[in-house]
XYZ file of C-alpha atoms in Angstrom:
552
model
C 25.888 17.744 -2.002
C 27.068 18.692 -5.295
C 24.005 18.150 -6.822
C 21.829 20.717 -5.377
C 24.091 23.016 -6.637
C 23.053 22.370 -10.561
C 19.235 21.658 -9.328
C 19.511 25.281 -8.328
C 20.758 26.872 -11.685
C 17.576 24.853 -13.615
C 15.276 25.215 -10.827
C 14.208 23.272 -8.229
C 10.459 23.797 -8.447
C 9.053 25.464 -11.536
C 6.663 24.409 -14.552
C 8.930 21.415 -15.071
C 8.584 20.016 -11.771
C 5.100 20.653 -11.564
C 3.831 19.482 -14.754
C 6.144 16.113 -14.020
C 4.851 15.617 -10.517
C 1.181 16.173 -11.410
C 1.083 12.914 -13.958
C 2.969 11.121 -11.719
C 0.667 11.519 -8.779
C -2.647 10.884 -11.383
C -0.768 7.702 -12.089
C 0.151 6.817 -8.069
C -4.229 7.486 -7.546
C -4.768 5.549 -10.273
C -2.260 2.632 -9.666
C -2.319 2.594 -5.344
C -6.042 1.445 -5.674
C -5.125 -1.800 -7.105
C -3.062 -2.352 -4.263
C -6.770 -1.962 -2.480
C -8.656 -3.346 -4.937
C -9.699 -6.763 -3.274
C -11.581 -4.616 -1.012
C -14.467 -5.004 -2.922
C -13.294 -7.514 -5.748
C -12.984 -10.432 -3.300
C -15.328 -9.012 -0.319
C -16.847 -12.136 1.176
C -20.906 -11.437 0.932
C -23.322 -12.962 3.429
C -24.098 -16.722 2.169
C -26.080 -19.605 3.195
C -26.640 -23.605 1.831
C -28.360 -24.060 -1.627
C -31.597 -26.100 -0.220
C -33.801 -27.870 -3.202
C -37.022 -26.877 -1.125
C -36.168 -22.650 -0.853
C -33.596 -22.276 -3.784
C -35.570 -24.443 -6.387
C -37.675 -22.303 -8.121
C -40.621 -25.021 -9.029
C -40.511 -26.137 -5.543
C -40.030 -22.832 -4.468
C -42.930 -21.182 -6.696
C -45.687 -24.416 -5.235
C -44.547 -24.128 -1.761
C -44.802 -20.138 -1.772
C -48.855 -20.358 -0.783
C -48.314 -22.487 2.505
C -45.335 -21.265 3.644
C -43.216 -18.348 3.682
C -39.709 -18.124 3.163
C -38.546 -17.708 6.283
C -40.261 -21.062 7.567
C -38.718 -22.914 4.360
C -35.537 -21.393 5.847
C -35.987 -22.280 9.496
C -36.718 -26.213 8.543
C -33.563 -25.852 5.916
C -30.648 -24.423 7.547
C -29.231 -24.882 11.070
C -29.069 -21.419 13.631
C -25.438 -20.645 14.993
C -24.879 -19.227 17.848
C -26.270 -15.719 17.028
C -29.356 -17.102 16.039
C -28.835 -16.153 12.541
C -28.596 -19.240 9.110
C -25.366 -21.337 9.344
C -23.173 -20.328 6.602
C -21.966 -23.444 6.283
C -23.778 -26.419 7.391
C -27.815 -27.285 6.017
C -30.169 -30.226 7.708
C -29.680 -33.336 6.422
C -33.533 -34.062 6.287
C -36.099 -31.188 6.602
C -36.940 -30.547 10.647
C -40.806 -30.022 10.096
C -40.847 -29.909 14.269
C -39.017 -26.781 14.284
C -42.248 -24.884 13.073
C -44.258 -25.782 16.033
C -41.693 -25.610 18.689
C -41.750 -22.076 20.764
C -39.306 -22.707 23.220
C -35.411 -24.780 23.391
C -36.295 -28.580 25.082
C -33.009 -30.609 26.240
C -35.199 -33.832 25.308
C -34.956 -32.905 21.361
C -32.330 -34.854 19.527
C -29.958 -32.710 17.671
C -30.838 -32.910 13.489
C -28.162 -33.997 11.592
C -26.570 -31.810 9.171
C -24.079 -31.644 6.381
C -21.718 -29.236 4.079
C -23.220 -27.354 1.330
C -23.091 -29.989 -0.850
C -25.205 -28.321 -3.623
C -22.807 -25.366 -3.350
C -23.942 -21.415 -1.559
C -26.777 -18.772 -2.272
C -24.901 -15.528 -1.948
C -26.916 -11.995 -0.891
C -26.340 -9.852 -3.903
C -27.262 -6.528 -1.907
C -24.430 -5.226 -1.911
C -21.970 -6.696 -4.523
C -23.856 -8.531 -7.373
C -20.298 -10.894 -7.588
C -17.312 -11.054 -6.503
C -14.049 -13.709 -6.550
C -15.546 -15.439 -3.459
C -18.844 -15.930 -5.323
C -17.229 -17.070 -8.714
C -15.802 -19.847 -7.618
C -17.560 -20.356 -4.117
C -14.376 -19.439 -1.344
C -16.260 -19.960 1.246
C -16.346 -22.050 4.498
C -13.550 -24.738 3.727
C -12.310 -23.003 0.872
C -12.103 -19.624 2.199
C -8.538 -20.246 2.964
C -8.333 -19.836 -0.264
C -9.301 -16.305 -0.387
C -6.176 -15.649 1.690
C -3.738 -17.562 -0.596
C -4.962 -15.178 -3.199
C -4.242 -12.054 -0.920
C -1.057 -13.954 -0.385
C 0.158 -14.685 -3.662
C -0.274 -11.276 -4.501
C 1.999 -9.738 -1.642
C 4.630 -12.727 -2.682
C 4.201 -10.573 -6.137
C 4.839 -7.226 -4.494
C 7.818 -8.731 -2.581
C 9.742 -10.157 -5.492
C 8.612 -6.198 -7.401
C 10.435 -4.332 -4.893
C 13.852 -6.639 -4.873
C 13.750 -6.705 -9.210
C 12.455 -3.042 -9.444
C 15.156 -1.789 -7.243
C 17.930 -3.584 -9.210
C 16.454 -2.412 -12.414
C 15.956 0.966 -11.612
C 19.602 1.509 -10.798
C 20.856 -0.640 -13.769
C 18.244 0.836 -16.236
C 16.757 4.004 -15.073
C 13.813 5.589 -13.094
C 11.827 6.336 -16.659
C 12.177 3.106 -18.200
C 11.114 0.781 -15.269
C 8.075 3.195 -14.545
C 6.981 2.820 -18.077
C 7.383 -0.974 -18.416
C 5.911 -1.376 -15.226
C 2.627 0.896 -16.390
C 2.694 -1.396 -19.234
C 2.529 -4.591 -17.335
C 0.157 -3.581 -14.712
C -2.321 -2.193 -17.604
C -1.896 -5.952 -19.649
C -2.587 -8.200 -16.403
C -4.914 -5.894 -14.420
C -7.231 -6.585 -17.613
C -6.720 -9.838 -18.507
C -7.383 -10.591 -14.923
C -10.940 -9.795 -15.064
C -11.140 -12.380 -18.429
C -9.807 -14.981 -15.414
C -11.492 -18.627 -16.503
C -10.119 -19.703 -13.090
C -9.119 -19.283 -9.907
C -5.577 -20.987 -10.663
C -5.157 -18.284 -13.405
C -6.163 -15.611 -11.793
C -3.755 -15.985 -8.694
C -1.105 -16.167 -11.513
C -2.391 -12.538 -12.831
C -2.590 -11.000 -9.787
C 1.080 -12.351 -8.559
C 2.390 -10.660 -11.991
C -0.142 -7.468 -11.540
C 1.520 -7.612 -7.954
C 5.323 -7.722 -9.444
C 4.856 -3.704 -11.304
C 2.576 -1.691 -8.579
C 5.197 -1.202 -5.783
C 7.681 -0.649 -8.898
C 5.880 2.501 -10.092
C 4.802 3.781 -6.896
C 8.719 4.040 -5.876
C 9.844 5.410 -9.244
C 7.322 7.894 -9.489
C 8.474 8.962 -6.250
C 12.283 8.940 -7.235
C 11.226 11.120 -10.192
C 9.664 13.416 -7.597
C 12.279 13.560 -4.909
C 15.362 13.915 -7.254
C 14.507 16.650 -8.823
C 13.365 19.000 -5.967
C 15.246 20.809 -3.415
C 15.321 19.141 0.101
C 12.422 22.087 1.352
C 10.418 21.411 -1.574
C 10.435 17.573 -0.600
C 8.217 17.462 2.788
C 5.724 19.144 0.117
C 6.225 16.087 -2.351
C 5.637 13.670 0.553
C 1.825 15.346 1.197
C 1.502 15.460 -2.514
C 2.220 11.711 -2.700
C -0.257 11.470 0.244
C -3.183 13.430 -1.456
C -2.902 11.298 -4.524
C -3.436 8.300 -2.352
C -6.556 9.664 -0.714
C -7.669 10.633 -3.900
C -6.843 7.100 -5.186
C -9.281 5.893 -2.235
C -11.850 8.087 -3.040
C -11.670 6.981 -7.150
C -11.610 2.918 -5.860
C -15.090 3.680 -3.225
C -16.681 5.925 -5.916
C -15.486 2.858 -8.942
C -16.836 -0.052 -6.057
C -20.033 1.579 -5.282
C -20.743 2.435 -9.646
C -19.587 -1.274 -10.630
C -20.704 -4.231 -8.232
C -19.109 -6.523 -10.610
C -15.932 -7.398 -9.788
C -15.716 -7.816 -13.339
C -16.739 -4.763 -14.322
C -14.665 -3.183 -11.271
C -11.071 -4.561 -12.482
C -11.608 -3.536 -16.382
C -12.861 -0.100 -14.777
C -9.417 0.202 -12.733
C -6.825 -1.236 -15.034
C -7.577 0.056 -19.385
C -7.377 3.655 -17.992
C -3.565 2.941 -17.458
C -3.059 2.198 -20.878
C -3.769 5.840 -21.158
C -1.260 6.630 -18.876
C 1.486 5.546 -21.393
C 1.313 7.917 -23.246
C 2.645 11.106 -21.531
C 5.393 8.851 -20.402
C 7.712 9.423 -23.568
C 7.078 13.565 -22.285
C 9.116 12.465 -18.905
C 12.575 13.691 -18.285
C 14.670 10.946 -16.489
C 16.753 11.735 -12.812
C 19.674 13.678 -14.039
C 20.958 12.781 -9.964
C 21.042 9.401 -11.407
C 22.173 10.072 -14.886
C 25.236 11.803 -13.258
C 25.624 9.148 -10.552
C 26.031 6.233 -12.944
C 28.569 7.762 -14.898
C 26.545 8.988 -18.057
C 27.564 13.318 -17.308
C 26.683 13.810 -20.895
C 23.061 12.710 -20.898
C 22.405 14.186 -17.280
C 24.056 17.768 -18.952
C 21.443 17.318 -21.545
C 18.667 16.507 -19.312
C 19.615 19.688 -17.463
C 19.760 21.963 -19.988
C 16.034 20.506 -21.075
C 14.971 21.198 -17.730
C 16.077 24.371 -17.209
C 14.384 25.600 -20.802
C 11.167 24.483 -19.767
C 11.967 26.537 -16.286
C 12.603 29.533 -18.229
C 16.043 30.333 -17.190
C 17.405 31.830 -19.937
C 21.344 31.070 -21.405
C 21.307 27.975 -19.503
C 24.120 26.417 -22.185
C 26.475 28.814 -20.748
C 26.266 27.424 -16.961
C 25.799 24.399 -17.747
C 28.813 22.801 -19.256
C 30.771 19.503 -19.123
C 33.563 21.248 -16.844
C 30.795 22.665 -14.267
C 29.203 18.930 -14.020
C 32.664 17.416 -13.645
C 33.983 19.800 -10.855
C 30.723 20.009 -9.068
C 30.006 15.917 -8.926
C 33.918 15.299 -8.684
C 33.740 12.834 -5.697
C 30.681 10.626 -7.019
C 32.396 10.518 -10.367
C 35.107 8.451 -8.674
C 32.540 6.733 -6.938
C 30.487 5.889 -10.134
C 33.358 3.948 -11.569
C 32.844 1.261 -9.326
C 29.479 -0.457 -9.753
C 27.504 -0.596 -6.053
C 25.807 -4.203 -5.170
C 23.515 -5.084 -2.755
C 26.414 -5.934 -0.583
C 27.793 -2.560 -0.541
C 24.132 -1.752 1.843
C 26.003 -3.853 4.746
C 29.833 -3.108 4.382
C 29.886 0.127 6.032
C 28.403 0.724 9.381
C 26.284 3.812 9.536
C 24.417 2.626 6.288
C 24.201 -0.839 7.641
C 22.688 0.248 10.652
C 20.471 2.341 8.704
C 19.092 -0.688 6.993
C 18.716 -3.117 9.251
C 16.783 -0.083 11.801
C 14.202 0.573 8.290
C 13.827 -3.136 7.170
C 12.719 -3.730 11.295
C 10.335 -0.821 11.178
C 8.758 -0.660 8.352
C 8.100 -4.573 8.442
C 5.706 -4.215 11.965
C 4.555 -0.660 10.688
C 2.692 -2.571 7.842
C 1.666 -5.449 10.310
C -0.333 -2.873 11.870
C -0.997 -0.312 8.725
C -2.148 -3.152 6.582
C -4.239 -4.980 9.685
C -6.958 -2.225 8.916
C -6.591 -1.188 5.612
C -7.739 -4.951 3.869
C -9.770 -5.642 7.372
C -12.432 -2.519 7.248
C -14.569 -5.400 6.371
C -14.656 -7.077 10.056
C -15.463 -3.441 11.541
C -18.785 -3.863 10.945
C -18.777 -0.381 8.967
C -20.016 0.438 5.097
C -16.510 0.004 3.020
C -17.933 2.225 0.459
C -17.924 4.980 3.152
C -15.046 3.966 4.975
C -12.681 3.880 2.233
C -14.653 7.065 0.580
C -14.430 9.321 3.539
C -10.564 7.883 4.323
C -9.847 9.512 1.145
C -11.005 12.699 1.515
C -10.175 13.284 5.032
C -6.359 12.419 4.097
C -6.105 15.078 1.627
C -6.838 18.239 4.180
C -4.520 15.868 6.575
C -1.865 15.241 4.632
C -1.513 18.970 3.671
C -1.370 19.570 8.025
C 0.887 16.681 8.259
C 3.903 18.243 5.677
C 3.647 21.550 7.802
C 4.116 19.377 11.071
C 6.647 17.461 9.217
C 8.497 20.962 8.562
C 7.818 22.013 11.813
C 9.182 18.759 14.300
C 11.231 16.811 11.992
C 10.868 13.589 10.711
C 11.794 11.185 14.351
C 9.314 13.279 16.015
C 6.425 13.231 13.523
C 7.013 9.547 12.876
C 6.597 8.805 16.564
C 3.210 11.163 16.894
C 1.363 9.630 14.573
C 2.944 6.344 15.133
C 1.231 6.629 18.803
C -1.785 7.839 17.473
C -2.843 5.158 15.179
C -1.860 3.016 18.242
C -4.248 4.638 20.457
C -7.371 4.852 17.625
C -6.796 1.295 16.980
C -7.500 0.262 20.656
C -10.160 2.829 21.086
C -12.346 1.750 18.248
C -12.271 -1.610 19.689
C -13.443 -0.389 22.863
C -16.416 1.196 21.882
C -19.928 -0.292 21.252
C -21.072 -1.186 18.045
C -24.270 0.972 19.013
C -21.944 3.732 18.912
C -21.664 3.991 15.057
C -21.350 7.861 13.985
C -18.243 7.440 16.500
C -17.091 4.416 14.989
C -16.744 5.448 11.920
C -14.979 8.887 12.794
C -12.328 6.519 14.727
C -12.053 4.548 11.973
C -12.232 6.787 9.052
C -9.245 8.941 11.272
C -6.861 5.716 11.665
C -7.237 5.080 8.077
C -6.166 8.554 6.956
C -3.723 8.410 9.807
C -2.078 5.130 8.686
C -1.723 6.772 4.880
C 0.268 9.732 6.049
C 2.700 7.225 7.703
C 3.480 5.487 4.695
C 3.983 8.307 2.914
C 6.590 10.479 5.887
C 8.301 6.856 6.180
C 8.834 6.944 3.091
C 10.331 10.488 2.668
C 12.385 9.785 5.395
C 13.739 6.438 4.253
C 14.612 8.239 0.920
C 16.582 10.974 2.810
C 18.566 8.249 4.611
C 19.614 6.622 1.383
C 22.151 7.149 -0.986
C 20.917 7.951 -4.429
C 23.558 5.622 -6.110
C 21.890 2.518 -4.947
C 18.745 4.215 -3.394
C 16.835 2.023 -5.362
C 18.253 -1.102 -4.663
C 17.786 -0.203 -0.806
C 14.042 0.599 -1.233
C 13.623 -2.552 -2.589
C 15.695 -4.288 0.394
C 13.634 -2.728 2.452
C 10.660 -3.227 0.639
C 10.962 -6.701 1.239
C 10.770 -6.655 4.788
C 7.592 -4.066 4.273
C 5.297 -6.401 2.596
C 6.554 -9.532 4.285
C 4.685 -7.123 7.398
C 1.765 -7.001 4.581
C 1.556 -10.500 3.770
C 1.558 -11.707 7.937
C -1.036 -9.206 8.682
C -4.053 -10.895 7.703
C -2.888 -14.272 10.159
C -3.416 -11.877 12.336
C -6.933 -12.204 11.866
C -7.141 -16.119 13.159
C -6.388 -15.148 16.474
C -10.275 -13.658 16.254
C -10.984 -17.482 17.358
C -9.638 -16.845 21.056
C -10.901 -13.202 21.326
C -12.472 -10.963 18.259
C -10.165 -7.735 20.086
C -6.850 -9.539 20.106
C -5.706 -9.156 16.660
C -6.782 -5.352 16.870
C -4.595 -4.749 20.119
C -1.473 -6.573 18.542
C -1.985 -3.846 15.670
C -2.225 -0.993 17.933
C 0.632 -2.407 20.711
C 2.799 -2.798 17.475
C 2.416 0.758 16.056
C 3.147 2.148 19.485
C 6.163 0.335 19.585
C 7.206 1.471 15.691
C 6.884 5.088 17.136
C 9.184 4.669 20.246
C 11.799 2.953 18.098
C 11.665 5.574 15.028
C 13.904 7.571 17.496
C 16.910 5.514 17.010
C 16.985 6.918 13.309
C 18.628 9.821 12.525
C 17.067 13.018 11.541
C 17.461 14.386 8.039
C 15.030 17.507 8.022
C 16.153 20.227 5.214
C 19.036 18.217 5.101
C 20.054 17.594 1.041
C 20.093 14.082 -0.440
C 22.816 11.925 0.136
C 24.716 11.027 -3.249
C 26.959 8.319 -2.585
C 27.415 5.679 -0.038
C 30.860 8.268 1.706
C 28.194 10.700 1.926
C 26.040 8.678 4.649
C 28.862 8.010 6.517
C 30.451 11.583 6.451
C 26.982 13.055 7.283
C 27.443 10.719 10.496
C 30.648 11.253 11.336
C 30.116 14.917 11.035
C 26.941 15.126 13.143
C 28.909 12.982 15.624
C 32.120 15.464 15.717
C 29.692 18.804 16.257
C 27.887 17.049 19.108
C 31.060 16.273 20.384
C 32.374 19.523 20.488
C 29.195 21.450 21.405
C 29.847 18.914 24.604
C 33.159 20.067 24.925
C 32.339 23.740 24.578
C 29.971 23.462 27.356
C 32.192 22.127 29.284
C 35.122 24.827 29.073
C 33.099 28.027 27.672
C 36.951 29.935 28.105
């Protein structure tokens, strides 16, 4: 592609690149955790019925001679079928009979209870509050708990299809910054939230700029290094993540107010808007869209700070025209989201990602916002996830290198299948194991995203690459919003969501292969370019048939 041949006169990694990349990934740890963030924000603590006999403290205080609080709480509150406090349901009148009965008799008359009426008392042992504890979404409003979850994937959706648009009308740089911007102003005001009305509305905007920066940090990575140099960007990307994780368990564990937590994770990233004026935009794009004169002086900008010396006199106007000839012609005519279905390699391409990635994050996002129902510490989980993906993802670019991107895609595709229905397997005794299983599919389902994402890049042309992520992005976090409905199949069997998630990634890894594989391959440009690459491959395996057949 004509483009690598100028990224290789400025240089394709050298202190420009680096310096970019490295506050682009502190913003991706910084931003990713907010995708995360209800982790802890809205974790649902253990909860029982106010009672005016246990929770009133004169009552309480009188009472606290004759009996002890676990009596008060066995005449208060019904036992489920665990033989632990009903969450939801207290005794109508006090059962003074249950103190003096030692065994179950078929002849007692079941109490009468009621809802919590009086509203919850929440165990503040591990998270002092939360959203679930400010305005009480528990029992039969804990479906509300989900909406929010909900609402905020809706938000995500709708960033992807806008961001993508935007970014090719306006510009990698500029969307990333006013993005940055936005998520800074509502990630903050969201912890001022009065109400749980407003604060769906805040996190549905906050949802509308993360995906947006995540992607055009990445494009800003991607398009401006070399196709070997971007299998190292990937496990970059990947790092930052983990390091994200780690910076969201070490934030959770320090602040156990959700409060606290979301001021702690969002005024940093007004921080983070300041280096952005220092941020050289995609020349790739500059060029694509018709602007040669601004990508010439991006080039010559980058290529300074490179230190390759009498750059002005390679670089000129006539060396950007004859070298990006064919998408100059292209550039004239403006590409729509139509153009992704018209011809039939890309269109293929598509529909194969959108299919993909959409059950990928079924199963991806199953355990990532569900560590919770493993019965493990989240602090831990989500800590040692985050520092186990770092070595990983540093193994998982050299075994990207190695067996291509089909290949890779369908190992680890398999293997978070297989950890998923081995963790349920194992006893809950069992817990030094459990959380290795666990701690492993977590890291495992972060280097995913990351080499589908690499790979989805490589299969895209860059002239409406953005417009395609966000297509595509669509179908990804409709996968994200279904996965937690997942979780009310736990009412038939408390395995069955977790084997859906694991049959589901196994199936994502067999059907990867249909893609095509784009290892060291360069960047596609324009739209001509996908479907030359494809005829091309097509022809030599075609004749490499034909030459085995008649070797003379």
């Amino acid at each position: 592609m004509a483009f690598q041949d100028l990224l290789d006169l400025v240089g394709s990694m050298g202190r420009f690149q680096i310096f970019q990349m490295t506050f682009l990934l502190i913003c991706n740890a910084m931003v990713i955790s907010h995708f995360l963030l209800e982790n802890f924000t809205a974790a649902i603590p253990g909860h029982r019925c106010w009672v005016h006999i246990l929770d009133n403290a004169t009552v309480s205080n009188n009472s606290s001679g004759i009996l002890s609080q676990h009596d008060l709480l066995r005449i208060s509150i019904p036992l489920d079928s665990n033989l632990k406090p009903e969450q939801c349901h207290r005794f109508i009148q006090l059962q003074w009979h249950l103190l003096h009965l030692n065994g179950t008799f078929s002849n007692v008359k079941e109490p009468e209870t009621e809802a919590c009426v009086d509203g919850w008392v929440y165990d503040q042992s591990t998270f002092l509050s939360t959203t679930v504890t400010e305005w009480d979404l528990v029992c039969g409003s804990q479906v509300l708990d989900s909406v929010a979850k909900f609402i905020y994937m809706i938000g995500n959706t709708v960033g992807n299809l806008l961001s993508g648009y935007l970014s090719d009308r306006f510009g990698r740089k500029l969307i990333l910054t006013c993005s940055l911007l936005q998520l800074a102003i509502t990630g903050t005001f969201t912890a001022f939230a009065p109400n749980f009305f407003l604060y769906c509305l805040l996190r549905f905007l906050l949802g509308l700029c993360v995906f947006p920066i995540v992607t055009n940090s990445t494009f800003l990575m991607i398009e401006w290094t070399s196709p070997k140099f971007q299998s190292l960007v990937t496990a970059l990307v990947s790092c930052s993540n983990g390091l994200g994780n780690m910076v969201l368990a070490g934030m959770a564990f320090a602040f156990r107010n959700w409060h606290h937590l979301q001021l702690a994770m969002s005024v940093p990233v007004f921080f983070f808007l300041i280096p952005t004026r220092w941020l050289s935009e995609s020349a790739r794009w500059l060029i694509v869209t018709n602007k040669p004169q601004k990508g010439l002086k991006v080039l010559r900008k980058v290529a300074s700070k490179n230190g390759i010396k009498n750059s002005e006199d390679g670089l000129t106007m006539e060396m950007i025209e004859i070298t990006s000839r064919s998408w100059m012609e292209t550039a004239q005519t403006k590409p729509s989201l139509r153009d992704l279905f018209q011809t039939p390699t890309l269109r293929k391409h598509m529909f194969l990602l959108c299919i993909l990635r959409f059950a990928a994050m079924i199963s991806i996002m199953g355990l990532s916002i569900h560590l919770q129902h493993l019965k493990g510490n989240t602090f831990l989980l989500r800590f040692l996830s985050g520092a186990v993906s770092i070595p990983a993802s540093v193994g998982g670019m050299f075994l990207l290198n190695r067996i291509g991107r089909r290949i890779h895609a369908l190992f680890l595709h398999l293997l978070f299948g297989i950890f998923l229905l081995t963790i349920i397997s194992i006893p809950q005794e069992m817990q030094t194991l459990h959380v290795v299983l666990t701690t492993l599919a977590t890291v495992n389902g972060a280097i995913i995203s990351s080499s589908n994402n690499l790979h989805t890049n490589e299969l895209l042309p860059t002239v409406i690459r953005a417009r395609a992520i966000g297509t595509i992005g669509i179908a990804t976090n409709m996968g994200a919003a279904l996965s937690p409905l997942f979780m009310i199949l736990k009412i038939y069997s408390s395995s069955l969501p977790w084997i859906i998630y694991g049959v589901l990634s196994i199936l994502v890894g067999l059907c990867s292969l249909l893609l095509p594989e784009t290892k060291n391959q360069p960047l596609p440009d324009s739209i001509q370019d996908v479907e030359n690459k494809w005829k091309g491959s097509r022809q030599a395996k075609e004749e490499g048939a034909i030459i085995k057949v008649t070797p003379f």
